[in-house]
PDB file of C-alpha atoms in Angstrom:
ATOM      1  CA  MET Y   1      -1.437 -28.817  -8.549  1.00 85.00           C
ATOM      2  CA  LEU Y   2      -4.137 -29.355 -11.171  1.00 89.00           C
ATOM      3  CA  THR Y   3      -3.341 -26.008 -12.789  1.00 94.00           C
ATOM      4  CA  LEU Y   4       0.340 -26.965 -13.061  1.00 96.00           C
ATOM      5  CA  LEU Y   5      -0.630 -30.308 -14.590  1.00 96.00           C
ATOM      6  CA  GLY Y   6      -2.957 -28.569 -17.030  1.00 96.00           C
ATOM      7  CA  ALA Y   7      -0.257 -26.073 -17.989  1.00 97.00           C
ATOM      8  CA  GLY Y   8       2.174 -28.928 -18.546  1.00 97.00           C
ATOM      9  CA  VAL Y   9      -0.221 -30.895 -20.740  1.00 97.00           C
ATOM     10  CA  ILE Y  10      -1.130 -27.834 -22.819  1.00 97.00           C
ATOM     11  CA  GLY Y  11       2.555 -26.943 -23.175  1.00 98.00           C
ATOM     12  CA  TYR Y  12       3.503 -30.450 -24.259  1.00 98.00           C
ATOM     13  CA  LEU Y  13       0.665 -30.726 -26.784  1.00 97.00           C
ATOM     14  CA  LEU Y  14       1.494 -27.332 -28.291  1.00 97.00           C
ATOM     15  CA  GLY Y  15       5.162 -28.224 -28.478  1.00 97.00           C
ATOM     16  CA  SER Y  16       4.475 -31.553 -30.133  1.00 97.00           C
ATOM     17  CA  ILE Y  17       2.800 -30.003 -33.203  1.00 97.00           C
ATOM     18  CA  PRO Y  18       5.390 -30.747 -35.945  1.00 96.00           C
ATOM     19  CA  PHE Y  19       4.926 -27.658 -38.097  1.00 96.00           C
ATOM     20  CA  GLY Y  20       7.976 -28.409 -40.270  1.00 94.00           C
ATOM     21  CA  LEU Y  21       6.617 -31.839 -41.148  1.00 94.00           C
ATOM     22  CA  LEU Y  22       3.083 -30.588 -41.757  1.00 95.00           C
ATOM     23  CA  LEU Y  23       4.133 -27.636 -43.919  1.00 95.00           C
ATOM     24  CA  THR Y  24       6.509 -29.624 -46.117  1.00 93.00           C
ATOM     25  CA  ARG Y  25       3.854 -32.267 -46.701  1.00 93.00           C
ATOM     26  CA  LEU Y  26       1.255 -29.619 -47.554  1.00 93.00           C
ATOM     27  CA  ALA Y  27       3.735 -28.003 -49.947  1.00 90.00           C
ATOM     28  CA  GLY Y  28       4.309 -31.333 -51.713  1.00 91.00           C
ATOM     29  CA  TYR Y  29       7.889 -31.939 -50.537  1.00 90.00           C
ATOM     30  CA  GLY Y  30       7.060 -35.204 -48.792  1.00 89.00           C
ATOM     31  CA  ASP Y  31       8.384 -36.234 -45.396  1.00 91.00           C
ATOM     32  CA  ILE Y  32      10.961 -33.709 -44.146  1.00 91.00           C
ATOM     33  CA  ARG Y  33      12.487 -36.495 -42.053  1.00 91.00           C
ATOM     34  CA  ARG Y  34      13.766 -38.014 -45.329  1.00 90.00           C
ATOM     35  CA  ILE Y  35      15.403 -34.779 -46.484  1.00 87.00           C
ATOM     36  CA  GLY Y  36      18.791 -33.366 -45.458  1.00 82.00           C
ATOM     37  CA  SER Y  37      19.487 -33.931 -41.770  1.00 82.00           C
ATOM     38  CA  GLY Y  38      16.049 -35.469 -41.194  1.00 84.00           C
ATOM     39  CA  ASN Y  39      15.247 -32.789 -38.613  1.00 86.00           C
ATOM     40  CA  ILE Y  40      11.766 -31.206 -38.552  1.00 91.00           C
ATOM     41  CA  GLY Y  41      13.048 -27.681 -37.855  1.00 90.00           C
ATOM     42  CA  ALA Y  42      13.273 -24.600 -40.068  1.00 89.00           C
ATOM     43  CA  THR Y  43      16.914 -25.083 -41.094  1.00 84.00           C
ATOM     44  CA  ASN Y  44      16.195 -28.491 -42.574  1.00 88.00           C
ATOM     45  CA  VAL Y  45      12.962 -27.242 -44.143  1.00 91.00           C
ATOM     46  CA  LEU Y  46      15.132 -24.645 -45.924  1.00 86.00           C
ATOM     47  CA  ARG Y  47      16.940 -27.551 -47.580  1.00 85.00           C
ATOM     48  CA  THR Y  48      13.776 -28.271 -49.576  1.00 85.00           C
ATOM     49  CA  GLY Y  49      14.530 -25.020 -51.390  1.00 80.00           C
ATOM     50  CA  SER Y  50      11.433 -23.283 -50.028  1.00 86.00           C
ATOM     51  CA  LYS Y  51      12.287 -20.158 -48.044  1.00 89.00           C
ATOM     52  CA  THR Y  52       8.563 -19.612 -47.477  1.00 93.00           C
ATOM     53  CA  ALA Y  53       8.066 -23.012 -45.833  1.00 93.00           C
ATOM     54  CA  ALA Y  54      11.202 -22.512 -43.750  1.00 92.00           C
ATOM     55  CA  ALA Y  55      10.088 -19.044 -42.603  1.00 95.00           C
ATOM     56  CA  LEU Y  56       6.615 -20.323 -41.703  1.00 96.00           C
ATOM     57  CA  THR Y  57       8.129 -23.228 -39.772  1.00 96.00           C
ATOM     58  CA  LEU Y  58      10.348 -20.821 -37.856  1.00 95.00           C
ATOM     59  CA  LEU Y  59       7.478 -18.467 -37.021  1.00 97.00           C
ATOM     60  CA  LEU Y  60       5.037 -21.211 -36.022  1.00 98.00           C
ATOM     61  CA  ASP Y  61       7.601 -23.039 -33.875  1.00 97.00           C
ATOM     62  CA  LEU Y  62       8.431 -19.733 -32.199  1.00 97.00           C
ATOM     63  CA  ALA Y  63       4.733 -18.915 -31.741  1.00 98.00           C
ATOM     64  CA  LYS Y  64       3.958 -22.173 -29.977  1.00 98.00           C
ATOM     65  CA  GLY Y  65       6.701 -21.504 -27.421  1.00 98.00           C
ATOM     66  CA  TRP Y  66       5.363 -18.006 -26.779  1.00 98.00           C
ATOM     67  CA  ALA Y  67       1.742 -19.205 -26.627  1.00 98.00           C
ATOM     68  CA  ALA Y  68       2.501 -21.939 -24.095  1.00 98.00           C
ATOM     69  CA  VAL Y  69       4.021 -19.424 -21.680  1.00 98.00           C
ATOM     70  CA  VAL Y  70       1.173 -16.943 -22.141  1.00 97.00           C
ATOM     71  CA  ILE Y  71      -1.480 -19.638 -21.586  1.00 97.00           C
ATOM     72  CA  GLY Y  72       0.335 -21.022 -18.559  1.00 97.00           C
ATOM     73  CA  GLY Y  73       0.883 -17.514 -17.245  1.00 96.00           C
ATOM     74  CA  ALA Y  74      -2.878 -17.051 -16.963  1.00 95.00           C
ATOM     75  CA  TRP Y  75      -2.651 -19.487 -14.039  1.00 96.00           C
ATOM     76  CA  GLY Y  76       0.396 -17.868 -12.442  1.00 96.00           C
ATOM     77  CA  GLU Y  77       4.174 -17.693 -12.699  1.00 96.00           C
ATOM     78  CA  ASP Y  78       4.755 -21.326 -11.709  1.00 96.00           C
ATOM     79  CA  ALA Y  79       2.321 -22.536 -14.355  1.00 97.00           C
ATOM     80  CA  ALA Y  80       4.067 -20.354 -16.949  1.00 97.00           C
ATOM     81  CA  LEU Y  81       7.406 -22.006 -16.142  1.00 98.00           C
ATOM     82  CA  VAL Y  82       5.873 -25.485 -16.257  1.00 98.00           C
ATOM     83  CA  ALA Y  83       4.268 -24.748 -19.614  1.00 98.00           C
ATOM     84  CA  ALA Y  84       7.579 -23.335 -20.873  1.00 98.00           C
ATOM     85  CA  SER Y  85       9.419 -26.506 -19.893  1.00 97.00           C
ATOM     86  CA  CYS Y  86       6.811 -28.793 -21.388  1.00 98.00           C
ATOM     87  CA  VAL Y  87       6.498 -26.979 -24.720  1.00 98.00           C
ATOM     88  CA  ILE Y  88      10.240 -27.513 -25.265  1.00 97.00           C
ATOM     89  CA  ILE Y  89       9.956 -31.168 -24.242  1.00 97.00           C
ATOM     90  CA  GLY Y  90       6.971 -31.587 -26.564  1.00 97.00           C
ATOM     91  CA  HIS Y  91       8.883 -30.117 -29.492  1.00 96.00           C
ATOM     92  CA  ALA Y  92      11.993 -32.221 -28.871  1.00 95.00           C
ATOM     93  CA  PHE Y  93      10.135 -35.428 -27.989  1.00 96.00           C
ATOM     94  CA  PRO Y  94       6.676 -35.449 -29.656  1.00 95.00           C
ATOM     95  CA  VAL Y  95       4.664 -38.563 -28.962  1.00 93.00           C
ATOM     96  CA  TRP Y  96       3.213 -38.498 -32.504  1.00 92.00           C
ATOM     97  CA  LEU Y  97       6.672 -38.899 -34.069  1.00 93.00           C
ATOM     98  CA  GLY Y  98       8.020 -41.619 -31.829  1.00 92.00           C
ATOM     99  CA  PHE Y  99       9.574 -38.992 -29.517  1.00 93.00           C
ATOM    100  CA  ARG Y 100      11.916 -37.833 -32.309  1.00 91.00           C
ATOM    101  CA  GLY Y 101      11.367 -34.128 -32.780  1.00 92.00           C
ATOM    102  CA  GLY Y 102      13.285 -30.940 -33.418  1.00 92.00           C
ATOM    103  CA  LYS Y 103      16.198 -29.414 -31.585  1.00 93.00           C
ATOM    104  CA  GLY Y 104      14.092 -26.704 -30.031  1.00 92.00           C
ATOM    105  CA  LEU Y 105      15.810 -23.429 -30.892  1.00 94.00           C
ATOM    106  CA  ALA Y 106      12.848 -21.595 -32.451  1.00 96.00           C
ATOM    107  CA  THR Y 107      10.440 -22.840 -29.783  1.00 97.00           C
ATOM    108  CA  ALA Y 108      12.939 -21.850 -27.108  1.00 97.00           C
ATOM    109  CA  CYS Y 109      13.152 -18.388 -28.639  1.00 97.00           C
ATOM    110  CA  GLY Y 110       9.369 -18.046 -28.333  1.00 98.00           C
ATOM    111  CA  VAL Y 111       9.549 -19.143 -24.695  1.00 98.00           C
ATOM    112  CA  VAL Y 112      12.297 -16.663 -23.883  1.00 98.00           C
ATOM    113  CA  ILE Y 113      10.472 -13.826 -25.686  1.00 98.00           C
ATOM    114  CA  ALA Y 114       7.565 -14.411 -23.290  1.00 98.00           C
ATOM    115  CA  LEU Y 115       9.742 -14.791 -20.187  1.00 97.00           C
ATOM    116  CA  ALA Y 116      12.636 -12.355 -20.735  1.00 97.00           C
ATOM    117  CA  TRP Y 117      12.440 -10.603 -24.108  1.00 97.00           C
ATOM    118  CA  PRO Y 118      15.791  -8.747 -23.832  1.00 98.00           C
ATOM    119  CA  VAL Y 119      17.548 -12.113 -23.543  1.00 98.00           C
ATOM    120  CA  ALA Y 120      15.679 -13.395 -26.602  1.00 98.00           C
ATOM    121  CA  LEU Y 121      16.510 -10.271 -28.597  1.00 98.00           C
ATOM    122  CA  ILE Y 122      20.226 -10.370 -27.845  1.00 98.00           C
ATOM    123  CA  ALA Y 123      20.455 -14.138 -28.405  1.00 97.00           C
ATOM    124  CA  ALA Y 124      18.590 -13.817 -31.719  1.00 96.00           C
ATOM    125  CA  LEU Y 125      20.974 -11.084 -32.888  1.00 97.00           C
ATOM    126  CA  VAL Y 126      23.938 -13.252 -31.892  1.00 97.00           C
ATOM    127  CA  TRP Y 127      22.416 -16.191 -33.793  1.00 96.00           C
ATOM    128  CA  LEU Y 128      21.894 -14.036 -36.880  1.00 95.00           C
ATOM    129  CA  ALA Y 129      25.403 -12.580 -36.808  1.00 97.00           C
ATOM    130  CA  THR Y 130      27.015 -16.006 -36.316  1.00 96.00           C
ATOM    131  CA  ALA Y 131      24.877 -17.622 -39.029  1.00 93.00           C
ATOM    132  CA  LEU Y 132      25.586 -14.864 -41.558  1.00 94.00           C
ATOM    133  CA  LEU Y 133      29.310 -14.728 -40.829  1.00 95.00           C
ATOM    134  CA  LEU Y 134      30.084 -18.434 -40.539  1.00 94.00           C
ATOM    135  CA  ARG Y 135      27.053 -19.978 -42.350  1.00 92.00           C
ATOM    136  CA  TYR Y 136      26.588 -22.738 -39.761  1.00 93.00           C
ATOM    137  CA  SER Y 137      23.077 -22.833 -38.289  1.00 90.00           C
ATOM    138  CA  SER Y 138      24.132 -25.341 -35.651  1.00 93.00           C
ATOM    139  CA  LEU Y 139      27.074 -23.251 -34.450  1.00 96.00           C
ATOM    140  CA  ALA Y 140      24.850 -20.164 -34.351  1.00 96.00           C
ATOM    141  CA  ALA Y 141      22.345 -22.107 -32.225  1.00 96.00           C
ATOM    142  CA  LEU Y 142      25.047 -23.232 -29.815  1.00 97.00           C
ATOM    143  CA  VAL Y 143      26.498 -19.746 -29.404  1.00 98.00           C
ATOM    144  CA  ALA Y 144      23.060 -18.151 -28.982  1.00 98.00           C
ATOM    145  CA  SER Y 145      22.087 -20.757 -26.379  1.00 98.00           C
ATOM    146  CA  VAL Y 146      25.182 -20.060 -24.308  1.00 98.00           C
ATOM    147  CA  ILE Y 147      24.601 -16.306 -24.560  1.00 98.00           C
ATOM    148  CA  ALA Y 148      20.991 -16.730 -23.420  1.00 98.00           C
ATOM    149  CA  ALA Y 149      22.046 -18.774 -20.392  1.00 98.00           C
ATOM    150  CA  VAL Y 150      24.722 -16.216 -19.446  1.00 98.00           C
ATOM    151  CA  LEU Y 151      22.374 -13.232 -19.815  1.00 98.00           C
ATOM    152  CA  ALA Y 152      19.305 -14.750 -18.147  1.00 98.00           C
ATOM    153  CA  PRO Y 153      20.312 -13.944 -14.526  1.00 98.00           C
ATOM    154  CA  PHE Y 154      20.636 -10.260 -15.444  1.00 97.00           C
ATOM    155  CA  PHE Y 155      17.185  -9.968 -17.026  1.00 97.00           C
ATOM    156  CA  SER Y 156      14.987 -12.388 -15.066  1.00 96.00           C
ATOM    157  CA  ASP Y 157      14.361 -13.870 -11.640  1.00 96.00           C
ATOM    158  CA  GLY Y 158      16.133 -16.952 -10.317  1.00 96.00           C
ATOM    159  CA  PRO Y 159      13.659 -19.667 -11.385  1.00 97.00           C
ATOM    160  CA  THR Y 160      13.340 -18.191 -14.873  1.00 98.00           C
ATOM    161  CA  ALA Y 161      17.117 -17.941 -15.267  1.00 98.00           C
ATOM    162  CA  VAL Y 162      17.491 -21.568 -14.214  1.00 98.00           C
ATOM    163  CA  LEU Y 163      14.838 -22.615 -16.726  1.00 98.00           C
ATOM    164  CA  ILE Y 164      16.533 -20.689 -19.541  1.00 98.00           C
ATOM    165  CA  ALA Y 165      19.863 -22.298 -18.636  1.00 98.00           C
ATOM    166  CA  GLY Y 166      18.201 -25.724 -18.660  1.00 97.00           C
ATOM    167  CA  ILE Y 167      16.675 -25.071 -22.074  1.00 97.00           C
ATOM    168  CA  ALA Y 168      20.069 -23.946 -23.368  1.00 97.00           C
ATOM    169  CA  LEU Y 169      21.658 -27.147 -22.064  1.00 97.00           C
ATOM    170  CA  LEU Y 170      18.984 -29.287 -23.749  1.00 97.00           C
ATOM    171  CA  ILE Y 171      19.544 -27.474 -27.062  1.00 96.00           C
ATOM    172  CA  ILE Y 172      23.292 -28.058 -26.792  1.00 97.00           C
ATOM    173  CA  LEU Y 173      22.747 -31.750 -26.029  1.00 96.00           C
ATOM    174  CA  ARG Y 174      20.331 -32.050 -28.982  1.00 95.00           C
ATOM    175  CA  HIS Y 175      23.124 -30.737 -31.225  1.00 95.00           C
ATOM    176  CA  HIS Y 176      25.603 -33.469 -30.235  1.00 94.00           C
ATOM    177  CA  ALA Y 177      25.836 -34.835 -33.794  1.00 93.00           C
ATOM    178  CA  ASN Y 178      26.321 -31.331 -35.180  1.00 93.00           C
ATOM    179  CA  ILE Y 179      29.099 -30.674 -32.673  1.00 96.00           C
ATOM    180  CA  ARG Y 180      30.910 -33.797 -33.852  1.00 96.00           C
ATOM    181  CA  ARG Y 181      30.544 -32.703 -37.492  1.00 95.00           C
ATOM    182  CA  LEU Y 182      31.728 -29.171 -36.680  1.00 95.00           C
ATOM    183  CA  ILE Y 183      34.855 -30.599 -35.054  1.00 95.00           C
ATOM    184  CA  ALA Y 184      35.405 -32.929 -38.020  1.00 96.00           C
ATOM    185  CA  GLY Y 185      34.809 -30.113 -40.519  1.00 94.00           C
ATOM    186  CA  THR Y 186      31.926 -31.957 -42.200  1.00 93.00           C
ATOM    187  CA  GLU Y 187      28.975 -29.873 -40.983  1.00 92.00           C
ATOM    188  CA  SER Y 188      26.699 -28.511 -43.731  1.00 85.00           C
ATOM    189  CA  ARG Y 189      26.600 -24.757 -44.222  1.00 87.00           C
ATOM    190  CA  ILE Y 190      23.444 -22.717 -44.657  1.00 79.00           C
ATOM    191  CA  SER Y 191      22.599 -22.192 -48.310  1.00 70.00           C
ATOM    192  CA  LEU Y 192      20.813 -18.940 -49.191  1.00 58.00           C
ATOM    193  CA  THR Y 193      20.843 -19.460 -52.949  1.00 56.00           C
ATOM    194  CA  LYS Y 194      17.791 -21.723 -53.365  1.00 48.00           C
ATOM    195  CA  GLY Y 195      14.088 -20.945 -53.663  1.00 45.00           C
TER     196      GLY Y 195
END
């Protein structure tokens, strides 16, 4: 029980590191929460015009998801799943930011790479294709999340597949405002012309 608790705490603390906020402040862009959508994730960091800061945010958010699973996995499969759950919760609801964090896609990708890499690879390719074709990061995230949940039972055991489906559901719920804007036709498209 103590190992599960430790895995959960480590996962949450890793997840709650707001790399997007830290990187944009270090780069002199100010508080990312006052730019664009106000989200701390890579897509909103891209709106500063810095592809470098956005890429670093993406990689670091992904890395913390992967690291949480690997650290938890040192204590067993159950601890790995607990750490995986908590790193996503930490990213979405970080205590340092008043429980207002990111939507979790990059961190979820890191988690799924560690738990079921074929699912992560296919979902990432689907995200990339959707984003390039339609230029909506939010829609790409939604489609990739659904794909991951559908594929998980074919590439992982039952508990892992359930966890991946739960993560996908949380990501979809975190995109509720984006879904409304997509339906209304007011969602912002990805811009690749800056920076």
